[in-house]
Amino acid sequence: MTFADLNLSTPLLNALSDLGYVKPTTIQAKAFSVVMSGKDVCGIAQTGTGKTFAYLLPCLRQWKYPKDRYPQILILVPTRELVVQVVEAVKKLTSYMTVEVIGAYGGVNMKTQVAAIENGCDVVVATPGRLLDLAYNGALKLKNIKRLVIDEVDEMLSLGFRTQLNNILDLLPPKRQNLMFSATITEDVEILMNTYFDTPEIIEAAPTGTPLANINQTGYDVPNFYTKVNLLELLLNEDADMTKVLVFAATKRMADDLYEQLEPKFTGALGVIHSNKDQNHRFNTVNQFQAGVYRFIIATDIIARGLDVAEVTHVINFDTPDVPENYMHRIGRTGRADKKGISITFTTEKEQEYKTAIETLMNYKIPVLPLPDHLEISTELTNDEMPKVHMKEIFVKIPKRENVGAAFHEKSAKRQKVNVKVKYSDILKKKYKKPLKRKPKK
Ligand code: AMP
């Protein structure tokens, strides 16, 4: 099947042809006819399956030039990076149409976004918080929204956007088409879908849990952090095919520690991104990676979700993720669209159970490769890897209250005075040594 077989308009077909895309991916082919039929849709698709065009193509196909310039299509995504990426995708697809798209996300001044909206826009791509701010402040009118897309719903819910999503859904016109895309259908995703969606049709890119067929997955059993560093260095030095490598680390600290170890050896060829790095740093790092200046970048899970970097040759899981779905997201970054990718996972003894959970989810055993003979095995341990030393509990007797000295805040002599009320009759009694009675009134 080619894009020409879908009921697309000439401007969209021309745009696709400029991009060099001929064949729709599975999710694109499946989503198109269902969305065109007007039904609500829940698409199960990881990043890399072509899901962005899967919802954009039918939404833009049904878009009509409006009488007023209030937006008709609203796309909600979890991260700023994804906003930028989806805006770019809309622009690419609408190069032969007069569609105005704006991207709105928090952390930057709202004025520019308000001005852009006031100029008239047709498609809004936003993170939930900023979308609500714009709607509540009156800048953004939602009354014409005909199609709502919630992308990476599972991620959005796990980032804690549930209340904001509910608030947005309550603001939208009831007569609309809802589309959502998620890598996995969790219980929370199902609740959201059942509350706001009208018997959605569920479509899948690849059934959840099956390894993406076009990714070659392997792994190494590695004893500790520093040996993992040595192994990564060795692989990068010896495998010339590793030209665009995305290295995942479990935490910001692990990402920074790893960067610190590798920076002296690969100076100028690597970057690091995580949520503590500011927006500019993140954009620049991704651009350098995209442009091929950086051979590899080290990233944490959440940040890597929104990255649109094409042609990632290898995904290296420096840690084995404890949430199996994260493994699926990570490896989905290589072998994008119809290109073959490679994923390599490093697993310590402690992480073996995580690997088992991943393998159970995928119903696939990741082949373990022998460690290279010349790999230097480090015996140095990080603080986290050190065996925990338990201190003997020492009981200290607390002195009894009466044994302690003066209180730290002793009251001053003046403040210690107590107000004693003395009756006037008692003063007179003291003075005259006998009770004094008032003379009876005449
Ligand atoms: P996504 O899963 O939406 O993040 O898309 C993954 C990548 O595949 C993006 O860089 C798209 O530009 C690209 N892509 C999307 N659809 C196609 C297609 N039909 N043929 C080739 N590449 C595509």
Short mmCIF file of C-alpha atoms and ligand atoms in Angstrom, two decimals:
data_model
loop_
_atom_site.label_atom_id
_atom_site.label_comp_id
_atom_site.label_asym_id
_atom_site.label_seq_id
_atom_site.Cartn_x
_atom_site.Cartn_y
_atom_site.Cartn_z
CA MET A 1 0.00 0.00 0.00
CA THR A 2 1.18 3.55 -0.74
CA PHE A 3 -0.09 6.93 0.48
CA ALA A 4 -1.77 7.33 -2.92
CA ASP A 5 -4.14 4.50 -1.91
CA LEU A 6 -5.46 6.54 1.00
CA ASN A 7 -8.12 9.16 0.42
CA LEU A 8 -5.65 12.02 0.93
CA SER A 9 -5.87 15.50 -0.56
CA THR A 10 -3.37 16.68 -3.19
CA PRO A 11 -1.63 19.18 -0.84
CA LEU A 12 -1.03 16.39 1.71
CA LEU A 13 0.17 13.95 -0.96
CA ASN A 14 2.54 16.58 -2.31
CA ALA A 15 3.92 17.27 1.16
CA LEU A 16 4.46 13.55 1.76
CA SER A 17 6.17 13.20 -1.56
CA ASP A 18 8.50 16.15 -0.71
CA LEU A 19 9.37 14.32 2.51
CA GLY A 20 10.14 11.21 0.51
CA TYR A 21 7.55 9.11 2.34
CA VAL A 22 5.83 6.63 0.04
CA LYS A 23 4.37 3.88 2.20
CA PRO A 24 2.26 4.46 5.29
CA THR A 25 3.46 2.62 8.41
CA THR A 26 1.09 0.06 9.99
CA ILE A 27 -0.41 2.52 12.47
CA GLN A 28 -0.82 5.18 9.77
CA ALA A 29 -2.68 2.80 7.49
CA LYS A 30 -4.88 1.50 10.32
CA ALA A 31 -5.67 4.89 11.86
CA PHE A 32 -6.56 6.67 8.65
CA SER A 33 -9.85 5.02 7.75
CA VAL A 34 -11.06 4.79 11.36
CA VAL A 35 -10.39 8.47 12.08
CA MET A 36 -11.98 9.44 8.74
CA SER A 37 -15.14 7.56 9.75
CA GLY A 38 -15.50 9.98 12.65
CA LYS A 39 -15.08 7.43 15.43
CA ASP A 40 -13.11 8.02 18.63
CA VAL A 41 -9.81 6.19 18.46
CA CYS A 42 -7.34 4.77 20.91
CA GLY A 43 -4.06 3.96 19.19
CA ILE A 44 -1.51 1.74 20.88
CA ALA A 45 1.81 2.79 19.41
CA GLN A 46 5.29 3.56 20.60
CA THR A 47 7.40 6.41 19.39
CA GLY A 48 9.07 5.42 16.16
CA THR A 49 6.02 3.74 14.67
CA GLY A 50 4.97 6.85 12.76
CA LYS A 51 2.14 7.61 15.20
CA THR A 52 2.42 11.40 14.82
CA PHE A 53 1.50 11.28 11.14
CA ALA A 54 -1.06 8.59 11.97
CA TYR A 55 -3.19 11.20 13.74
CA LEU A 56 -2.09 14.28 11.80
CA LEU A 57 -2.93 12.97 8.34
CA PRO A 58 -6.65 12.21 8.91
CA CYS A 59 -7.09 15.29 11.14
CA LEU A 60 -5.60 17.59 8.51
CA ARG A 61 -7.52 15.78 5.75
CA GLN A 62 -10.77 16.71 7.48
CA TRP A 63 -9.72 20.26 8.32
CA LYS A 64 -11.79 22.93 6.57
CA TYR A 65 -10.83 26.55 6.09
CA PRO A 66 -12.77 28.29 8.87
CA LYS A 67 -14.90 31.44 8.88
CA ASP A 68 -13.13 32.64 12.01
CA ARG A 69 -9.58 31.74 12.93
CA TYR A 70 -10.37 29.83 16.12
CA PRO A 71 -8.48 26.52 16.36
CA GLN A 72 -10.25 23.33 15.27
CA ILE A 73 -7.58 20.83 16.22
CA LEU A 74 -6.08 20.53 19.70
CA ILE A 75 -3.11 18.25 20.33
CA LEU A 76 -1.97 17.66 23.91
CA VAL A 77 1.46 16.20 24.59
CA PRO A 78 3.44 15.66 27.81
CA THR A 79 6.69 17.54 27.13
CA ARG A 80 7.93 20.77 25.57
CA GLU A 81 10.23 18.81 23.29
CA LEU A 82 7.27 16.89 21.93
CA VAL A 83 5.36 20.16 21.37
CA VAL A 84 8.21 21.40 19.18
CA GLN A 85 8.45 18.09 17.36
CA VAL A 86 4.70 17.86 16.62
CA VAL A 87 4.57 21.52 15.49
CA GLU A 88 7.38 20.71 13.06
CA ALA A 89 5.48 17.68 11.78
CA VAL A 90 2.33 19.80 11.19
CA LYS A 91 4.39 22.40 9.34
CA LYS A 92 5.97 19.74 7.15
CA LEU A 93 2.58 18.26 6.24
CA THR A 94 0.89 21.60 5.59
CA SER A 95 3.50 23.19 3.36
CA TYR A 96 0.84 23.33 0.60
CA MET A 97 -2.02 24.42 2.89
CA THR A 98 -2.85 27.65 4.72
CA VAL A 99 -2.91 26.06 8.15
CA GLU A 100 -1.51 28.07 11.04
CA VAL A 101 -0.07 26.01 13.88
CA ILE A 102 1.18 27.21 17.23
CA GLY A 103 3.03 25.39 19.98
CA ALA A 104 2.42 26.34 23.61
CA TYR A 105 4.37 25.13 26.59
CA GLY A 106 5.20 26.41 30.05
CA GLY A 107 8.45 27.80 31.37
CA VAL A 108 8.55 30.62 28.83
CA ASN A 109 6.76 33.98 28.69
CA MET A 110 3.11 33.59 27.69
CA LYS A 111 2.96 36.89 25.73
CA THR A 112 4.43 35.56 22.47
CA GLN A 113 2.06 32.61 22.54
CA VAL A 114 -0.94 34.89 23.24
CA ALA A 115 0.04 37.17 20.33
CA ALA A 116 0.38 34.18 17.99
CA ILE A 117 -3.06 32.90 19.00
CA GLU A 118 -4.62 36.31 18.51
CA ASN A 119 -3.24 36.40 14.97
CA GLY A 120 -5.43 33.39 14.28
CA CYS A 121 -4.46 29.76 14.43
CA ASP A 122 -5.95 26.46 13.32
CA VAL A 123 -3.97 23.84 15.16
CA VAL A 124 -2.76 24.16 18.76
CA VAL A 125 -0.11 21.80 20.11
CA ALA A 126 0.35 22.23 23.85
CA THR A 127 1.34 20.81 27.20
CA PRO A 128 -1.70 20.63 29.52
CA GLY A 129 -0.66 23.28 32.07
CA ARG A 130 0.02 26.03 29.56
CA LEU A 131 -3.09 25.16 27.56
CA LEU A 132 -5.21 25.70 30.67
CA ASP A 133 -3.48 29.01 31.45
CA LEU A 134 -4.19 30.25 27.92
CA ALA A 135 -7.81 29.09 28.06
CA TYR A 136 -8.49 30.54 31.52
CA ASN A 137 -6.95 33.89 30.62
CA GLY A 138 -9.31 34.11 27.64
CA ALA A 139 -6.59 34.22 24.97
CA LEU A 140 -7.46 30.83 23.58
CA LYS A 141 -11.02 30.09 22.44
CA LEU A 142 -11.82 26.40 22.44
CA LYS A 143 -15.40 26.59 21.13
CA ASN A 144 -14.45 25.47 17.60
CA ILE A 145 -12.36 22.44 18.60
CA LYS A 146 -13.60 19.52 16.50
CA ARG A 147 -10.77 17.09 17.08
CA LEU A 148 -8.78 16.44 20.22
CA VAL A 149 -5.61 14.36 20.20
CA ILE A 150 -3.95 13.27 23.44
CA ASP A 151 -0.53 11.89 22.62
CA GLU A 152 1.52 9.68 24.97
CA VAL A 153 -1.41 9.48 27.41
CA ASP A 154 0.29 6.90 29.61
CA GLU A 155 3.25 9.21 30.02
CA MET A 156 0.99 12.18 30.70
CA LEU A 157 -0.85 10.35 33.45
CA SER A 158 2.34 9.08 35.04
CA LEU A 159 3.66 12.65 35.06
CA GLY A 160 0.62 13.67 37.11
CA PHE A 161 -1.37 15.57 34.47
CA ARG A 162 -4.66 13.81 35.25
CA THR A 163 -6.47 16.76 36.87
CA GLN A 164 -5.33 19.14 34.17
CA LEU A 165 -6.49 16.74 31.47
CA ASN A 166 -9.90 16.41 33.13
CA ASN A 167 -10.18 20.20 33.38
CA ILE A 168 -9.33 20.61 29.69
CA LEU A 169 -11.78 17.90 28.63
CA ASP A 170 -14.50 19.69 30.59
CA LEU A 171 -13.80 22.93 28.74
CA LEU A 172 -14.08 21.46 25.23
CA PRO A 173 -17.27 21.43 23.14
CA PRO A 174 -19.06 18.10 23.73
CA LYS A 175 -19.46 17.44 20.02
CA ARG A 176 -15.95 16.49 19.01
CA GLN A 177 -13.81 13.57 17.93
CA ASN A 178 -11.30 12.20 20.44
CA LEU A 179 -8.08 10.44 19.58
CA MET A 180 -5.53 9.16 22.01
CA PHE A 181 -2.20 7.47 21.56
CA SER A 182 -0.38 5.51 24.18
CA ALA A 183 2.49 3.02 24.27
CA THR A 184 0.58 0.87 26.74
CA ILE A 185 -2.98 0.78 28.00
CA THR A 186 -2.69 1.10 31.75
CA GLU A 187 -5.64 1.13 34.13
CA ASP A 188 -5.45 4.93 34.36
CA VAL A 189 -5.53 5.27 30.58
CA GLU A 190 -8.59 3.05 30.49
CA ILE A 191 -10.40 5.12 33.13
CA LEU A 192 -9.76 8.33 31.20
CA MET A 193 -10.90 6.72 27.97
CA ASN A 194 -14.08 5.28 29.47
CA THR A 195 -14.98 8.62 31.08
CA TYR A 196 -14.53 10.91 28.11
CA PHE A 197 -14.45 8.81 24.96
CA ASP A 198 -17.37 7.52 22.95
CA THR A 199 -16.80 3.73 22.50
CA PRO A 200 -13.40 4.21 20.90
CA GLU A 201 -12.00 1.84 18.35
CA ILE A 202 -8.71 0.39 19.50
CA ILE A 203 -5.98 0.09 16.92
CA GLU A 204 -2.47 -1.21 17.44
CA ALA A 205 0.82 -0.58 15.70
CA ALA A 206 2.36 -3.73 17.07
CA PRO A 207 0.59 -5.69 19.78
CA THR A 208 1.89 -4.43 23.13
CA GLY A 209 4.51 -6.62 24.61
CA THR A 210 5.95 -7.98 21.37
CA PRO A 211 9.46 -6.81 20.54
CA LEU A 212 9.57 -4.49 17.61
CA ALA A 213 10.57 -6.77 14.79
CA ASN A 214 13.01 -4.34 13.27
CA ILE A 215 15.16 -3.98 16.37
CA ASN A 216 18.09 -6.26 17.02
CA GLN A 217 18.16 -6.62 20.82
CA THR A 218 21.15 -7.93 22.78
CA GLY A 219 22.62 -7.48 26.23
CA TYR A 220 25.64 -7.94 28.49
CA ASP A 221 25.81 -9.04 32.11
CA VAL A 222 28.14 -6.52 33.73
CA PRO A 223 29.20 -6.55 37.40
CA ASN A 224 29.13 -2.84 38.27
CA PHE A 225 28.95 0.83 37.21
CA TYR A 226 32.63 1.33 36.40
CA THR A 227 32.82 -1.87 34.36
CA LYS A 228 29.75 -0.63 32.47
CA VAL A 229 31.67 2.60 31.78
CA ASN A 230 34.63 0.56 30.48
CA LEU A 231 32.34 -1.56 28.31
CA LEU A 232 30.59 1.45 26.82
CA GLU A 233 33.94 3.08 26.07
CA LEU A 234 35.21 -0.13 24.47
CA LEU A 235 32.10 -0.53 22.29
CA LEU A 236 32.26 3.09 21.14
CA ASN A 237 35.96 2.72 20.34
CA GLU A 238 35.64 -0.52 18.46
CA ASP A 239 32.29 -0.35 16.68
CA ALA A 240 32.45 2.17 13.85
CA ASP A 241 28.76 1.58 13.08
CA MET A 242 27.83 3.36 16.29
CA THR A 243 27.38 6.74 14.67
CA LYS A 244 24.25 8.01 16.42
CA VAL A 245 23.91 6.49 19.85
CA LEU A 246 21.33 7.23 22.49
CA VAL A 247 22.52 6.13 25.93
CA PHE A 248 19.88 5.83 28.63
CA ALA A 249 20.61 6.26 32.32
CA ALA A 250 18.19 5.59 35.16
CA THR A 251 18.60 8.88 37.01
CA LYS A 252 19.88 12.41 36.51
CA ARG A 253 22.79 11.59 38.81
CA MET A 254 23.72 8.48 36.90
CA ALA A 255 23.54 10.48 33.65
CA ASP A 256 25.83 13.18 35.07
CA ASP A 257 28.25 10.63 36.57
CA LEU A 258 28.50 8.79 33.28
CA TYR A 259 29.01 12.03 31.37
CA GLU A 260 31.80 12.97 33.75
CA GLN A 261 33.54 9.63 33.12
CA LEU A 262 33.26 9.75 29.33
CA GLU A 263 33.70 13.46 28.62
CA PRO A 264 37.55 13.38 28.90
CA LYS A 265 37.70 10.44 26.49
CA PHE A 266 35.19 11.66 23.90
CA THR A 267 35.49 15.43 24.33
CA GLY A 268 33.18 17.34 22.02
CA ALA A 269 31.42 14.22 20.80
CA LEU A 270 28.88 13.71 23.56
CA GLY A 271 26.07 15.53 25.31
CA VAL A 272 23.88 14.95 28.33
CA ILE A 273 20.24 15.92 28.85
CA HIS A 274 17.85 15.53 31.73
CA SER A 275 15.17 17.60 33.40
CA ASN A 276 17.63 19.62 35.50
CA LYS A 277 19.21 21.02 32.36
CA ASP A 278 17.52 24.16 31.08
CA GLN A 279 15.44 24.34 27.94
CA ASN A 280 18.17 25.96 25.82
CA HIS A 281 20.74 23.38 26.83
CA ARG A 282 18.28 20.63 25.92
CA PHE A 283 17.45 22.08 22.50
CA ASN A 284 21.11 22.73 21.70
CA THR A 285 22.20 19.26 22.74
CA VAL A 286 19.50 17.64 20.62
CA ASN A 287 20.39 19.84 17.65
CA GLN A 288 24.08 18.92 17.95
CA PHE A 289 23.12 15.27 18.11
CA GLN A 290 20.73 15.57 15.17
CA ALA A 291 23.39 17.39 13.15
CA GLY A 292 25.92 14.65 13.86
CA VAL A 293 28.27 16.85 15.92
CA TYR A 294 27.63 14.67 18.95
CA ARG A 295 28.15 11.00 18.31
CA PHE A 296 26.16 10.08 21.39
CA ILE A 297 23.98 11.61 24.06
CA ILE A 298 23.18 10.41 27.54
CA ALA A 299 19.56 10.92 28.55
CA THR A 300 17.03 9.98 31.20
CA ASP A 301 13.73 8.32 30.28
CA ILE A 302 11.31 11.23 30.45
CA ILE A 303 13.43 13.66 28.50
CA ALA A 304 14.16 11.13 25.80
CA ARG A 305 10.44 10.64 25.15
CA GLY A 306 10.07 13.89 23.32
CA LEU A 307 13.20 13.69 21.23
CA ASP A 308 12.79 13.57 17.52
CA VAL A 309 16.10 12.30 16.36
CA ALA A 310 16.03 10.35 13.20
CA GLU A 311 18.36 7.50 12.34
CA VAL A 312 19.45 6.56 15.85
CA THR A 313 21.77 3.64 15.12
CA HIS A 314 22.00 2.24 18.65
CA VAL A 315 20.11 2.56 21.90
CA ILE A 316 22.25 1.60 24.87
CA ASN A 317 20.53 0.91 28.13
CA PHE A 318 23.30 1.73 30.57
CA ASP A 319 20.92 0.57 33.27
CA THR A 320 18.17 -2.03 32.93
CA PRO A 321 14.89 -0.15 33.48
CA ASP A 322 12.81 -1.31 36.43
CA VAL A 323 9.58 -0.39 34.61
CA PRO A 324 9.33 -2.80 31.64
CA GLU A 325 7.31 -0.33 29.53
CA ASN A 326 10.25 2.10 29.73
CA TYR A 327 12.39 -0.50 28.00
CA MET A 328 9.88 -0.57 25.13
CA HIS A 329 9.94 3.22 24.91
CA ARG A 330 13.71 3.31 24.97
CA ILE A 331 14.35 0.74 22.27
CA GLY A 332 11.57 2.34 20.20
CA ARG A 333 13.97 5.23 19.64
CA THR A 334 16.13 3.17 17.31
CA GLY A 335 14.96 1.42 14.17
CA ARG A 336 12.53 4.23 13.54
CA ALA A 337 9.80 3.93 10.92
CA ASP A 338 11.09 1.27 8.59
CA LYS A 339 14.78 1.30 9.53
CA LYS A 340 16.51 -1.47 11.41
CA GLY A 341 17.90 -0.53 14.81
CA ILE A 342 20.10 -2.04 17.49
CA SER A 343 19.60 -2.03 21.24
CA ILE A 344 22.17 -3.16 23.80
CA THR A 345 21.30 -3.53 27.47
CA PHE A 346 23.76 -3.62 30.39
CA THR A 347 22.52 -5.63 33.36
CA THR A 348 24.07 -6.06 36.80
CA GLU A 349 23.26 -8.91 39.14
CA LYS A 350 20.84 -6.64 41.02
CA GLU A 351 19.05 -5.71 37.78
CA GLN A 352 18.49 -9.29 36.59
CA GLU A 353 14.95 -9.28 37.97
CA TYR A 354 14.10 -6.17 35.91
CA LYS A 355 15.36 -7.92 32.81
CA THR A 356 13.16 -10.92 33.58
CA ALA A 357 10.12 -8.62 33.86
CA ILE A 358 10.97 -7.03 30.49
CA GLU A 359 11.38 -10.43 28.87
CA THR A 360 8.06 -11.58 30.30
CA LEU A 361 6.30 -8.50 28.91
CA MET A 362 7.83 -9.00 25.47
CA ASN A 363 7.62 -12.77 25.57
CA TYR A 364 11.11 -12.69 24.16
CA LYS A 365 14.47 -13.55 25.70
CA ILE A 366 17.15 -10.93 25.09
CA PRO A 367 20.30 -12.80 23.93
CA VAL A 368 23.25 -12.25 26.30
CA LEU A 369 26.62 -11.65 24.63
CA PRO A 370 29.90 -12.72 26.28
CA LEU A 371 31.94 -9.83 27.68
CA PRO A 372 34.86 -8.97 25.39
CA ASP A 373 38.10 -10.65 26.55
CA HIS A 374 40.01 -7.41 26.78
CA LEU A 375 37.35 -5.60 28.81
CA GLU A 376 38.78 -4.19 31.99
CA ILE A 377 36.68 -5.41 34.91
CA SER A 378 36.64 -2.76 37.59
CA THR A 379 36.50 -3.63 41.26
CA GLU A 380 35.77 -0.05 42.26
CA LEU A 381 32.26 0.41 43.58
CA THR A 382 30.03 3.47 43.67
CA ASN A 383 28.46 4.55 46.95
CA ASP A 384 25.22 2.88 45.93
CA GLU A 385 26.97 -0.37 45.12
CA MET A 386 28.93 -0.57 48.39
CA PRO A 387 27.59 -3.20 50.74
CA LYS A 388 25.58 -1.45 53.41
CA VAL A 389 27.29 -1.37 56.84
CA HIS A 390 24.79 -1.54 59.66
CA MET A 391 25.77 0.53 62.68
CA LYS A 392 25.30 -1.01 66.12
CA GLU A 393 22.44 0.70 67.86
CA ILE A 394 23.62 2.58 70.92
CA PHE A 395 21.06 3.58 73.47
CA VAL A 396 21.63 6.86 75.23
CA LYS A 397 19.90 7.34 78.54
CA ILE A 398 18.00 10.56 78.69
CA PRO A 399 18.47 12.29 82.09
CA LYS A 400 15.42 12.68 84.24
CA ARG A 401 13.71 16.01 84.26
CA GLU A 402 14.64 16.94 87.87
CA ASN A 403 18.33 16.28 87.18
CA VAL A 404 18.60 18.86 84.48
CA GLY A 405 19.76 22.36 85.22
CA ALA A 406 18.06 25.60 84.50
CA ALA A 407 15.99 25.78 81.38
CA PHE A 408 17.70 27.44 78.50
CA HIS A 409 15.14 30.19 78.41
CA GLU A 410 14.86 31.14 82.06
CA LYS A 411 12.11 33.72 82.63
CA SER A 412 13.42 37.13 83.64
CA ALA A 413 12.63 38.21 87.19
CA LYS A 414 10.13 40.81 85.96
CA ARG A 415 8.28 38.28 83.78
CA GLN A 416 8.15 35.86 86.67
CA LYS A 417 5.89 38.23 88.66
CA VAL A 418 2.37 36.98 89.02
CA ASN A 419 -0.56 39.34 89.19
CA VAL A 420 -2.12 38.93 92.63
CA LYS A 421 -5.46 40.60 93.12
CA VAL A 422 -5.86 42.13 96.57
CA LYS A 423 -9.27 43.14 97.79
CA TYR A 424 -9.66 46.68 99.15
CA SER A 425 -11.47 45.31 102.24
CA ASP A 426 -8.40 43.15 103.05
CA ILE A 427 -6.12 46.20 102.88
CA LEU A 428 -8.38 48.00 105.32
CA LYS A 429 -8.49 44.91 107.57
CA LYS A 430 -4.68 44.76 107.61
CA LYS A 431 -4.47 48.47 108.41
CA TYR A 432 -7.06 48.59 111.21
CA LYS A 433 -6.53 45.02 112.44
CA LYS A 434 -10.25 44.39 112.31
CA PRO A 435 -12.85 44.12 109.63
CA LEU A 436 -14.31 47.48 108.77
CA LYS A 437 -17.89 47.68 107.88
CA ARG A 438 -19.44 50.40 105.91
CA LYS A 439 -21.75 52.53 107.83
CA PRO A 440 -25.30 51.65 106.97
CA LYS A 441 -26.86 54.17 104.64
CA LYS A 442 -29.19 56.53 106.21
P1 AMP B 1 6.85 8.99 15.27
O1 AMP B 1 6.58 7.57 15.66
O2 AMP B 1 5.62 9.71 14.95
O3 AMP B 1 7.69 9.68 16.31
O4 AMP B 1 7.71 8.98 13.89
C1 AMP B 1 8.97 8.44 13.79
C2 AMP B 1 9.77 8.96 12.60
O5 AMP B 1 9.38 8.30 11.40
C3 AMP B 1 9.64 10.44 12.36
O6 AMP B 1 10.94 11.00 12.21
C4 AMP B 1 8.86 10.55 11.06
O7 AMP B 1 9.21 11.67 10.32
C5 AMP B 1 9.18 9.25 10.35
N1 AMP B 1 8.05 8.74 9.54
C6 AMP B 1 6.74 8.86 9.84
N2 AMP B 1 5.97 8.27 8.92
C7 AMP B 1 6.82 7.74 8.00
C8 AMP B 1 6.61 6.99 6.80
N3 AMP B 1 5.40 6.66 6.37
N4 AMP B 1 7.70 6.61 6.10
C9 AMP B 1 8.94 6.92 6.55
N5 AMP B 1 9.19 7.62 7.68
C10 AMP B 1 8.16 8.04 8.39
#
